[in-house]
mmCIF file of C-alpha atoms in Angstrom:
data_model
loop_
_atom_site.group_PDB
_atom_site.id
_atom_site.type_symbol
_atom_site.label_atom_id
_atom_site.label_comp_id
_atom_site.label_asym_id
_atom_site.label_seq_id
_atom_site.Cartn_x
_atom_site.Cartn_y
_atom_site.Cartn_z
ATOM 1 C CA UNK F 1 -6.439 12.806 -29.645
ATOM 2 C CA UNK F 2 -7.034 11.718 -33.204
ATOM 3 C CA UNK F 3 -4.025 8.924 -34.322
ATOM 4 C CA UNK F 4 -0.428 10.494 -33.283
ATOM 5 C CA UNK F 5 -1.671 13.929 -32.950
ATOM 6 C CA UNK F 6 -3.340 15.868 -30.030
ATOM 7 C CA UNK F 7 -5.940 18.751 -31.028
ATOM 8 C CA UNK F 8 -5.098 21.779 -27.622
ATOM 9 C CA UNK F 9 -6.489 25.220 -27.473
ATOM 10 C CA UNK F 10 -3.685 26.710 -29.120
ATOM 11 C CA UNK F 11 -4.090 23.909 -32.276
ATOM 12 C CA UNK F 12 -3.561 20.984 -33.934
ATOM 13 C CA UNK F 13 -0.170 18.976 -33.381
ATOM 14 C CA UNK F 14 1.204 16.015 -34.185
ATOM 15 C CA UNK F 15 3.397 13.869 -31.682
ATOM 16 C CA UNK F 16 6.382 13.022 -32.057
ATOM 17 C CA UNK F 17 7.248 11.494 -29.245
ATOM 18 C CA UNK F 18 6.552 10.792 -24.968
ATOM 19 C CA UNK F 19 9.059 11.080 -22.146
ATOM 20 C CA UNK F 20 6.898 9.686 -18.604
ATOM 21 C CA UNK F 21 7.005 9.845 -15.311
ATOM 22 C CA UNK F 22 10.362 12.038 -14.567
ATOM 23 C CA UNK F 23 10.615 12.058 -11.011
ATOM 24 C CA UNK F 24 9.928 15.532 -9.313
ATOM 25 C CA UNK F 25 13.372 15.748 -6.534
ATOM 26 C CA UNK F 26 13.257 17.837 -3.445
ATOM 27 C CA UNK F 27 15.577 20.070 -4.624
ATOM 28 C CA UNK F 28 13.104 22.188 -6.636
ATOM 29 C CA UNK F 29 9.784 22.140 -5.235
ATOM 30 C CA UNK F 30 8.960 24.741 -2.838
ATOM 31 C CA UNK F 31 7.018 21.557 -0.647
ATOM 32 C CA UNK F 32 10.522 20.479 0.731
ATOM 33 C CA UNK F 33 11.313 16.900 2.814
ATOM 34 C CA UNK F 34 14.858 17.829 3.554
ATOM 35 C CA UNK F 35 16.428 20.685 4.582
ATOM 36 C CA UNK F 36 18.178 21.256 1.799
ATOM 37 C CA UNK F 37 19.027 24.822 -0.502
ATOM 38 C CA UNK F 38 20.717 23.046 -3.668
ATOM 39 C CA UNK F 39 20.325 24.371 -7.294
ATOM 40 C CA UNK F 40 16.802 24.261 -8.598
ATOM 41 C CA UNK F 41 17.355 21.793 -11.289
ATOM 42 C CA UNK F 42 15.595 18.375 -12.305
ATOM 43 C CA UNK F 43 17.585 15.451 -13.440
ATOM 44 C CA UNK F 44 15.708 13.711 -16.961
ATOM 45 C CA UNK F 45 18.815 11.150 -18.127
ATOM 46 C CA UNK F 46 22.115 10.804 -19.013
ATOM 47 C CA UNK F 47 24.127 11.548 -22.419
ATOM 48 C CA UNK F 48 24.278 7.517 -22.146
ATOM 49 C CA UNK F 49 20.862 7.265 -22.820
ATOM 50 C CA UNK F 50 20.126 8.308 -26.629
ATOM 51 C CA UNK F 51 16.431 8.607 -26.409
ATOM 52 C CA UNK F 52 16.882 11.472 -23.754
ATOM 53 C CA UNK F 53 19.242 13.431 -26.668
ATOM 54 C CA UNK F 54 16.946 12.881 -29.293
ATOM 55 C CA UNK F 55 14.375 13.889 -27.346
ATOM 56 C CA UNK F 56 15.927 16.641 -25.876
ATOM 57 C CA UNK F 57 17.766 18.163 -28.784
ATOM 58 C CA UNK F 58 19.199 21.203 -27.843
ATOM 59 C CA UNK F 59 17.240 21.548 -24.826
ATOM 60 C CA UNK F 60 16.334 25.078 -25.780
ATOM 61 C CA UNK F 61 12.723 24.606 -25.862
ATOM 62 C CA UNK F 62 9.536 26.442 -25.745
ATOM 63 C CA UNK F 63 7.061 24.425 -23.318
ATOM 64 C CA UNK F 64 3.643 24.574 -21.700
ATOM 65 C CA UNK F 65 1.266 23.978 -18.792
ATOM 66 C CA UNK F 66 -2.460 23.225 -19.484
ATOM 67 C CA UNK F 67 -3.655 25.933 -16.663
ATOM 68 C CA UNK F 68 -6.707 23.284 -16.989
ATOM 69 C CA UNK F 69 -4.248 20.624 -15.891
ATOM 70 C CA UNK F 70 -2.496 22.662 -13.711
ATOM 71 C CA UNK F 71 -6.286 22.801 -11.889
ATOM 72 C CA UNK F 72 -7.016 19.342 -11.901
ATOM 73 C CA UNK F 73 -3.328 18.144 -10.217
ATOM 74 C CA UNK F 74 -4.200 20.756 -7.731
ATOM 75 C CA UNK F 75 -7.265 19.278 -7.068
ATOM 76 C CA UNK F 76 -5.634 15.651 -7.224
ATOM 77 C CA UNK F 77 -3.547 16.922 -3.989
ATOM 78 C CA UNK F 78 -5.681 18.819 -2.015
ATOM 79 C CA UNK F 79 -6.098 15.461 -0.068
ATOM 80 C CA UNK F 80 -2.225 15.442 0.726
ATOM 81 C CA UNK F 81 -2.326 19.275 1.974
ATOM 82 C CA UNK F 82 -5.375 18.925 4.410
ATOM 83 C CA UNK F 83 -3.789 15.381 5.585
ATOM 84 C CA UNK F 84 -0.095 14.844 4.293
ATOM 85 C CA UNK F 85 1.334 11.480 3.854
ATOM 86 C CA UNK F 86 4.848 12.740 3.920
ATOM 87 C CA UNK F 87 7.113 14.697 6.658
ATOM 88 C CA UNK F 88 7.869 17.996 4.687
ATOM 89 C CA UNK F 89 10.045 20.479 6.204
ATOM 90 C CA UNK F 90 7.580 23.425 6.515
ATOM 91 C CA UNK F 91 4.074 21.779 6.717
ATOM 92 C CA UNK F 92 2.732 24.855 8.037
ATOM 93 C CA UNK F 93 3.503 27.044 4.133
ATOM 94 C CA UNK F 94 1.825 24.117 1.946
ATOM 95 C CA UNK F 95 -1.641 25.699 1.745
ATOM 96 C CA UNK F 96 0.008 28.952 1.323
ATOM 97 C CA UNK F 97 2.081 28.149 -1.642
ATOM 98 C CA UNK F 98 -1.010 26.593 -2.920
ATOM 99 C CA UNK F 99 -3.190 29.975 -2.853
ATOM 100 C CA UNK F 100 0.011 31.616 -4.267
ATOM 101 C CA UNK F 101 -0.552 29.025 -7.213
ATOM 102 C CA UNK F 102 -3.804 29.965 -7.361
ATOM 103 C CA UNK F 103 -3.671 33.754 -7.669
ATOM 104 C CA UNK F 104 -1.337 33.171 -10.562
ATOM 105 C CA UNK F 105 -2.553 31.126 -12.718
ATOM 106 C CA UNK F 106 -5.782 33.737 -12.520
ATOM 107 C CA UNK F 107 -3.584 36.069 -14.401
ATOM 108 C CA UNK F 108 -2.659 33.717 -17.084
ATOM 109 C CA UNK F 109 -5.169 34.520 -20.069
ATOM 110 C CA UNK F 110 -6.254 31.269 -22.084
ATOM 111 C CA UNK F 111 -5.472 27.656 -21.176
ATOM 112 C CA UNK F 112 -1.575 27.673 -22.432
ATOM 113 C CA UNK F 113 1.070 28.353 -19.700
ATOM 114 C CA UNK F 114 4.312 29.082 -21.654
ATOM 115 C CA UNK F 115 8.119 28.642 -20.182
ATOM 116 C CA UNK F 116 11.224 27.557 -21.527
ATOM 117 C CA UNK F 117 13.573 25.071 -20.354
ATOM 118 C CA UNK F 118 16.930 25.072 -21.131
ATOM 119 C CA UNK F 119 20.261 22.211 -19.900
ATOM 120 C CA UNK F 120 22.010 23.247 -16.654
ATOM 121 C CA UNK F 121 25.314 22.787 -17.231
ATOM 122 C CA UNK F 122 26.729 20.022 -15.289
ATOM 123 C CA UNK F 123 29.418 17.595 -15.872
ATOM 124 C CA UNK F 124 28.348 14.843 -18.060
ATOM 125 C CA UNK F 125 26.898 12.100 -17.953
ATOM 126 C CA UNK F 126 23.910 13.671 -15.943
ATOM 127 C CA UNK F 127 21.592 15.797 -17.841
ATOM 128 C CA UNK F 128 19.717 18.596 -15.969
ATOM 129 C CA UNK F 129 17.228 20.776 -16.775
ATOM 130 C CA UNK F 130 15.922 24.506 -15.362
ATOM 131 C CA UNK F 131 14.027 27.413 -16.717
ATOM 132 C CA UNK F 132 13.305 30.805 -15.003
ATOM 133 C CA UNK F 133 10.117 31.327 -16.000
ATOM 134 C CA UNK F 134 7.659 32.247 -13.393
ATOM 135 C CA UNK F 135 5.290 29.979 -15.215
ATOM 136 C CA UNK F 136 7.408 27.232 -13.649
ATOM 137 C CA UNK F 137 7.542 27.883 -10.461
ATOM 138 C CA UNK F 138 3.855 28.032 -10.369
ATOM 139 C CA UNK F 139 4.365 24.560 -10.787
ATOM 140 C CA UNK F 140 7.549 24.250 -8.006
ATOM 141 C CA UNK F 141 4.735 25.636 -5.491
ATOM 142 C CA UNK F 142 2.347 22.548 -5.934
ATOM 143 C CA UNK F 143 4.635 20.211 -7.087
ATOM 144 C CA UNK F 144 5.372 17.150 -4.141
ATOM 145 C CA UNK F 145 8.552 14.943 -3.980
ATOM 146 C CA UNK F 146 8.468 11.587 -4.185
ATOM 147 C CA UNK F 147 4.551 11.262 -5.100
ATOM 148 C CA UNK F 148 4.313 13.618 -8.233
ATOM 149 C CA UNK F 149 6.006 13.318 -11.400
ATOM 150 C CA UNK F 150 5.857 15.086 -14.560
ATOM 151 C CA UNK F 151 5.546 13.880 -18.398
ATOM 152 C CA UNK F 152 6.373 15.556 -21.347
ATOM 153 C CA UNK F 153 4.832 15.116 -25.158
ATOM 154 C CA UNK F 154 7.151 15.912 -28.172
ATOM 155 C CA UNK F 155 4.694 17.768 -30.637
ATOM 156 C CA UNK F 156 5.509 19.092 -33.992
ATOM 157 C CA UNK F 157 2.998 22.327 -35.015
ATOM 158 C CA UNK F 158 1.683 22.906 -38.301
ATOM 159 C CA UNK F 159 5.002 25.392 -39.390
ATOM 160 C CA UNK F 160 7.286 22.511 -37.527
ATOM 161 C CA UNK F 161 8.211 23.948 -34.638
ATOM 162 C CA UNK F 162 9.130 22.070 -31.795
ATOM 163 C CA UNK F 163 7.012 22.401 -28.604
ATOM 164 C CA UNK F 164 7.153 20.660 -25.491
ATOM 165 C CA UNK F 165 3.889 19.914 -23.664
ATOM 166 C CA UNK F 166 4.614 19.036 -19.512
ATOM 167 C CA UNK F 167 2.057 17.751 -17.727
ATOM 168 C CA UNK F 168 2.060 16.858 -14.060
ATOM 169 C CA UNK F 169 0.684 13.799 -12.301
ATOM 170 C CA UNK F 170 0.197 12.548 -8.890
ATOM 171 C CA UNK F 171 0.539 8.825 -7.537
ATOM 172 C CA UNK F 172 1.218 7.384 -4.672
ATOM 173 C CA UNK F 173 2.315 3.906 -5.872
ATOM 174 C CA UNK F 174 5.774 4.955 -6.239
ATOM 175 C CA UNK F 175 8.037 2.469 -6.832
ATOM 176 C CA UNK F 176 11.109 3.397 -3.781
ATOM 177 C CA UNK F 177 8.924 4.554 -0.919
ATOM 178 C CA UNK F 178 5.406 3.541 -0.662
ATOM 179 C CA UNK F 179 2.714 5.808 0.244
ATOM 180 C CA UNK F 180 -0.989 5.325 0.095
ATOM 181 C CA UNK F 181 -3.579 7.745 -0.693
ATOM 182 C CA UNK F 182 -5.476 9.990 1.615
ATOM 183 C CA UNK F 183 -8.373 9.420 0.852
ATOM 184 C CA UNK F 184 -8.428 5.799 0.881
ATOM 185 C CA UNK F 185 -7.004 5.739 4.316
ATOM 186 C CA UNK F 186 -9.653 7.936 5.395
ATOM 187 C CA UNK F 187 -12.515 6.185 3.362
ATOM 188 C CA UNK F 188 -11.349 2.922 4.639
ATOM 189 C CA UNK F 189 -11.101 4.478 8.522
ATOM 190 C CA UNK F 190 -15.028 5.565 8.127
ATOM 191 C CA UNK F 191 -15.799 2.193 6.888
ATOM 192 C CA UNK F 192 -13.697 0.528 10.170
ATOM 193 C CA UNK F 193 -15.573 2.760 12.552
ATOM 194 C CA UNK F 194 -18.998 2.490 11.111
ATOM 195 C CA UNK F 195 -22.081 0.119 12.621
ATOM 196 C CA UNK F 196 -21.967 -1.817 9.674
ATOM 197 C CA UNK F 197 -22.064 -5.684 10.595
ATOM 198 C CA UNK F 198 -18.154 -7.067 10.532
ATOM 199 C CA UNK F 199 -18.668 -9.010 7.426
ATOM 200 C CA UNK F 200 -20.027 -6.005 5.938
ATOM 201 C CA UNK F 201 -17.109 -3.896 6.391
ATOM 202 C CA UNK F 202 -15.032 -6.996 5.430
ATOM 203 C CA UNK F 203 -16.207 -7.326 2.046
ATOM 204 C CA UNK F 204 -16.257 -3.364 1.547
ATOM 205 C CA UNK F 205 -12.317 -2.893 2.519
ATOM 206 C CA UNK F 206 -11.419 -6.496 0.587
ATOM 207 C CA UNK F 207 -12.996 -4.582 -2.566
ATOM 208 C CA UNK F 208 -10.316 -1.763 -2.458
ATOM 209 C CA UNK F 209 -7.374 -4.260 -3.544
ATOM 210 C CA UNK F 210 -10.062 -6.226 -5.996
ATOM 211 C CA UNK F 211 -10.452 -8.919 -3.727
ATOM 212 C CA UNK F 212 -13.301 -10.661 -1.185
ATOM 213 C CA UNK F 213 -17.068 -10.897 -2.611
ATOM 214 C CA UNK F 214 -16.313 -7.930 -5.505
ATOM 215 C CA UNK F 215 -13.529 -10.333 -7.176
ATOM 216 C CA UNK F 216 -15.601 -13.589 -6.888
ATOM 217 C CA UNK F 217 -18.575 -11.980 -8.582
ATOM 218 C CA UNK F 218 -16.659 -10.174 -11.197
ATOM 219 C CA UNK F 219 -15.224 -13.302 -12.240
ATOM 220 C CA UNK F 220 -18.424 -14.742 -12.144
ATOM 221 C CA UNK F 221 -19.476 -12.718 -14.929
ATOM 222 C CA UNK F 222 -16.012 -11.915 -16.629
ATOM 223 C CA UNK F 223 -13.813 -14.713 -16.424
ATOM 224 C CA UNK F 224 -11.123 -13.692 -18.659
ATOM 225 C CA UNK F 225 -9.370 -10.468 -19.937
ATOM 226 C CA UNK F 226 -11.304 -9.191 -22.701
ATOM 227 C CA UNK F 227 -8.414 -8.126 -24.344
ATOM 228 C CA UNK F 228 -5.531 -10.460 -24.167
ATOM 229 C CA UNK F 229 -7.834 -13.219 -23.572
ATOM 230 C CA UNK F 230 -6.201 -14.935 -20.289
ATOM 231 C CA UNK F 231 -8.156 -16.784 -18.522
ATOM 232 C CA UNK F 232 -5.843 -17.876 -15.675
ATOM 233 C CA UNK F 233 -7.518 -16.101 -12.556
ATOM 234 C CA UNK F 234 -4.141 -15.703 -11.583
ATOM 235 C CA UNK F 235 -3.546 -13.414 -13.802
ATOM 236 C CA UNK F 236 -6.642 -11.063 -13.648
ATOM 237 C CA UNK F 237 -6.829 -8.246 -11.458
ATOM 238 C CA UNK F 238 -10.700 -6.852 -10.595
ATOM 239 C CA UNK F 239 -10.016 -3.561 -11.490
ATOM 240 C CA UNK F 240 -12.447 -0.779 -10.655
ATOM 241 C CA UNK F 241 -14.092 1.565 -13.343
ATOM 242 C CA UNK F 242 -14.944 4.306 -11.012
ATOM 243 C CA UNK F 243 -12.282 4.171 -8.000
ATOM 244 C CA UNK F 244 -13.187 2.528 -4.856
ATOM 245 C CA UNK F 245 -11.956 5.769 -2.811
ATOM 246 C CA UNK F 246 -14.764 7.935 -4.831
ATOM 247 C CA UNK F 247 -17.515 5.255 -4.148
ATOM 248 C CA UNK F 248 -20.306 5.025 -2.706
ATOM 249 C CA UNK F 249 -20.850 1.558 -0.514
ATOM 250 C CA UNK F 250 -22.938 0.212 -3.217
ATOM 251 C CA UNK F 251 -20.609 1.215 -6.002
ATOM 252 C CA UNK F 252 -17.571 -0.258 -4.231
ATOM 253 C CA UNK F 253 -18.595 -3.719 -4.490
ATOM 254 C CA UNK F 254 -20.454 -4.169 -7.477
ATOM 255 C CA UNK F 255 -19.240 -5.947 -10.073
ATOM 256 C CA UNK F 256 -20.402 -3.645 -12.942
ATOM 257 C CA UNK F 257 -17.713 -1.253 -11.808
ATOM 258 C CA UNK F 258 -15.465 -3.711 -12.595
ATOM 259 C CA UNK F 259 -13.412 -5.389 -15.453
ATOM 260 C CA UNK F 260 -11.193 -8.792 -15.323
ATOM 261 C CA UNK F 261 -7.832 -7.502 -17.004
ATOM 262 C CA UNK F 262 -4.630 -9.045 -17.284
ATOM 263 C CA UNK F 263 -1.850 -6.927 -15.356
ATOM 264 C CA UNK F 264 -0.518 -4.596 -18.402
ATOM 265 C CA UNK F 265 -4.379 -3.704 -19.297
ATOM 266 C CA UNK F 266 -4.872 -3.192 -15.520
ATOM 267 C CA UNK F 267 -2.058 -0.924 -14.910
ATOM 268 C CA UNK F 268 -3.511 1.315 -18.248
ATOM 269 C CA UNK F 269 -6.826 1.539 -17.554
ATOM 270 C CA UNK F 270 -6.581 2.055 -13.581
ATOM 271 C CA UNK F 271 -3.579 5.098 -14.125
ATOM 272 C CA UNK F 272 -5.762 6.546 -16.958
ATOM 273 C CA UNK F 273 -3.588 5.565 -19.898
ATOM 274 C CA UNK F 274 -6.478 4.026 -21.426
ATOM 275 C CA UNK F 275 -10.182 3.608 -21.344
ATOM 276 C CA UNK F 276 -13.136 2.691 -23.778
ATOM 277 C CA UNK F 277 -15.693 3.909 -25.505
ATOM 278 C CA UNK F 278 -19.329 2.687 -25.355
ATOM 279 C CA UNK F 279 -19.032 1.126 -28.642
ATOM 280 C CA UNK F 280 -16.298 -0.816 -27.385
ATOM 281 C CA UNK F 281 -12.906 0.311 -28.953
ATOM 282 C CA UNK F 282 -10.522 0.901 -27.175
ATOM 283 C CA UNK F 283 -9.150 5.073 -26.573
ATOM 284 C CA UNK F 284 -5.301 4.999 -25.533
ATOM 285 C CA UNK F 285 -4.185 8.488 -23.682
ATOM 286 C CA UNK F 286 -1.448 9.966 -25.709
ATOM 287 C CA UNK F 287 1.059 9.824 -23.040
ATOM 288 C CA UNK F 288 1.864 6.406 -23.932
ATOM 289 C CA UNK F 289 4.128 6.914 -27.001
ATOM 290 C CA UNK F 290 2.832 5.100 -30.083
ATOM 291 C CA UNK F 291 5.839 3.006 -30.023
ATOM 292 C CA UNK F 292 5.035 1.361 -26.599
ATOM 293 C CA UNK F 293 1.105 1.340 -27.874
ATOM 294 C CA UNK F 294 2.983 -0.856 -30.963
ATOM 295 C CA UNK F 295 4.747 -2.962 -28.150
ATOM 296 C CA UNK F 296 1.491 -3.292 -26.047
ATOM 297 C CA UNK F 297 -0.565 -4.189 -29.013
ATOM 298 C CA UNK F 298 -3.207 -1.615 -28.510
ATOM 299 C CA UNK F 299 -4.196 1.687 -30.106
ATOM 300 C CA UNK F 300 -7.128 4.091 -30.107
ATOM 301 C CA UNK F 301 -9.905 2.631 -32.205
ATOM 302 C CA UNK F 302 -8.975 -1.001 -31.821
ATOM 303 C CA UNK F 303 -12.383 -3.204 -31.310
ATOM 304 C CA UNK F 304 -12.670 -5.230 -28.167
ATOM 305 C CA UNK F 305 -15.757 -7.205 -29.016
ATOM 306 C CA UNK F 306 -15.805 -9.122 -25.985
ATOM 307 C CA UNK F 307 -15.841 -6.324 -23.840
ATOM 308 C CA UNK F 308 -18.830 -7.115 -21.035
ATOM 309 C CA UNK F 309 -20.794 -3.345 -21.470
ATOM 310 C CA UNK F 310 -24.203 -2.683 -20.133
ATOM 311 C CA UNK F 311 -26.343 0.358 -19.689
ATOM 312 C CA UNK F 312 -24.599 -0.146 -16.009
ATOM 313 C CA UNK F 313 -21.067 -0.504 -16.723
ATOM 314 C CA UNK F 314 -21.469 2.263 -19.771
ATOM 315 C CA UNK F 315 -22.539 4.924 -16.726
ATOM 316 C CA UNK F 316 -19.570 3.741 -14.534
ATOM 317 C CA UNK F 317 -17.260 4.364 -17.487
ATOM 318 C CA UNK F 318 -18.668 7.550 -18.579
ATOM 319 C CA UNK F 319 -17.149 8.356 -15.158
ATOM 320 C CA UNK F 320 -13.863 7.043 -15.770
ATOM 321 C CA UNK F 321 -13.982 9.094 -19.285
ATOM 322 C CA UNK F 322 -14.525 11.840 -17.401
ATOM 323 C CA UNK F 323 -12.422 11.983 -14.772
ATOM 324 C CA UNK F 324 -9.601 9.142 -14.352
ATOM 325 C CA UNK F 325 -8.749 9.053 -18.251
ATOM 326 C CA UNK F 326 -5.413 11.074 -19.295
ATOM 327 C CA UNK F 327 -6.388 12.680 -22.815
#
């Protein structure tokens, strides 16, 4: 990402604009909770709601996959297939579907998976949306209700055309029914079980929610936000660089895996929305739209000189680069 444009396999674009998180319903995943056969269709607004329109236009679009993103949500929920969170309908078909994903996106040449989506016409003011590509439904077959959502970038191409990039993400911190991850819960029930002493495990399981002997010493060295500047330790969350779930027991409390951020930096940086570089600027994902980067008072380049980086906290965050960031 280079200022409002994103550089993709298939070129150079610039963005117009971001519509986050719509909520993937039952209705058209193939990984069903209910019972239910209702029209494969996914809700994004109402004709109340002018952003949706403008974003929207006609809703005639050509979009696309990443087939590399497609890879990494699958990997994001293998966790949920091998030990689901959730009471779907046919828990028996999930790895199935899954393989079925699998095989076809090994016939899609390049990293660009092309479908259209178009308005299912229903009665105002809801505004659906559909396409019958089977590009999409290689989505519907790994796609999860409730925990997975999808986001879409507005981009502009060089002759002006309008193109939709979708991208699909995974979370368990949704905000109606709350779910926790798989592999927390497990890490957390090897770390209960273990012979390590009971204060041991204590501090090692207080560490997942920033708390115990990690938080103390990560204040001891970063007492405020580098960014905003707050100093109010109740108002800094001990956020983790490299997630306590991926680990080790060493990693999981030490505080150079670890910033002090106020609770808007926090959220960013933990969902992958932003991260920094080792000369400490700051690198904002592009699916935060540059108007709510304006709002936030961040952007991609911006110095944070009093951000604490070491040789240490520069490998954790090479990590976070690498994997957690959303670019």
């Amino acid at each position: 990402m280079e200022g409002n444009s994103i550089v993709l396999d298939n070129g150079r674009y610039e963005i117009l604009d971001v519509l986050n998180n719509v909520t993937i319903p039952d209705c058209i995943v193939f990984n069903k909770i209910g019972t239910g056969h209702g029209e494969k269709k996914m809700y994004v607004g109402s004709v109340n709601n002018s952003n949706v329109l403008n974003f929207f236009d006609d809703f005639d679009r050509d979009c696309f996959f990443l087939k590399s993103d497609l890879v990494k949500f699958m990997s994001d929920i293998k966790p949920e297939l091998d030990m689901p969170q959730q009471q779907y309908a046919r828990p028996e078909r999930m790895k199935a579907y899954y393989k079925k994903a699998q095989e076809s996106l090994l016939n899609v040449k390049g990293d660009v998976v092309p479908f259209r989506l178009y308005r299912v016409g229903v009665t105002p003011p809801r505004i659906y949306i559909n396409s019958d590509s089977e590009n999409w439904d290689i989505f519907r077959r790994i796609a999860l209700p409730n925990i997975s959502y999808i986001s879409f970038l507005k981009l502009k191409g060089h002759a002006g055309n309008i193109y939709y990039y979708c991208r699909p993400f995974l979370d368990y911190r949704n905000d109606i029914v709350k779910y926790e991850s798989p592999l927390e819960i497990e890490e957390e029930d090897k770390i209960r079980k273990s012979s390590k002493t009971e204060k041991d495990k204590g501090n090692l399981i207080q560490a997942r929610k920033g708390q115990g002997l990690y938080r103390q010493k990560l204040l001891d060295e970063c007492p405020f936000c580098p960014i905003s500047g707050i100093n109010d330790e109740r108002l800094l969350i001990a956020s983790h660089i490299k997630p306590w779930a991926k680990s080790n027991d060493q990693e999981k409390i030490d505080p150079k895996n670890g910033f002090a951020l106020s609770p808007n930096f926090d959220c960013l940086f933990d969902n992958g929305y932003m991260t920094f570089a080792d000369d400490k600027t700051i690198i904002m994902s592009p699916w935060i739209s540059p108007m709510n980067q304006k709002r936030l008072g961040v952007y991609t380049g911006m110095k944070v000189p009093k951000l604490p980086l070491d040789k240490e906290r520069e490998k954790y965050l090479e990590y976070h680069r690498e994997y957690i960031y959303k670019g």
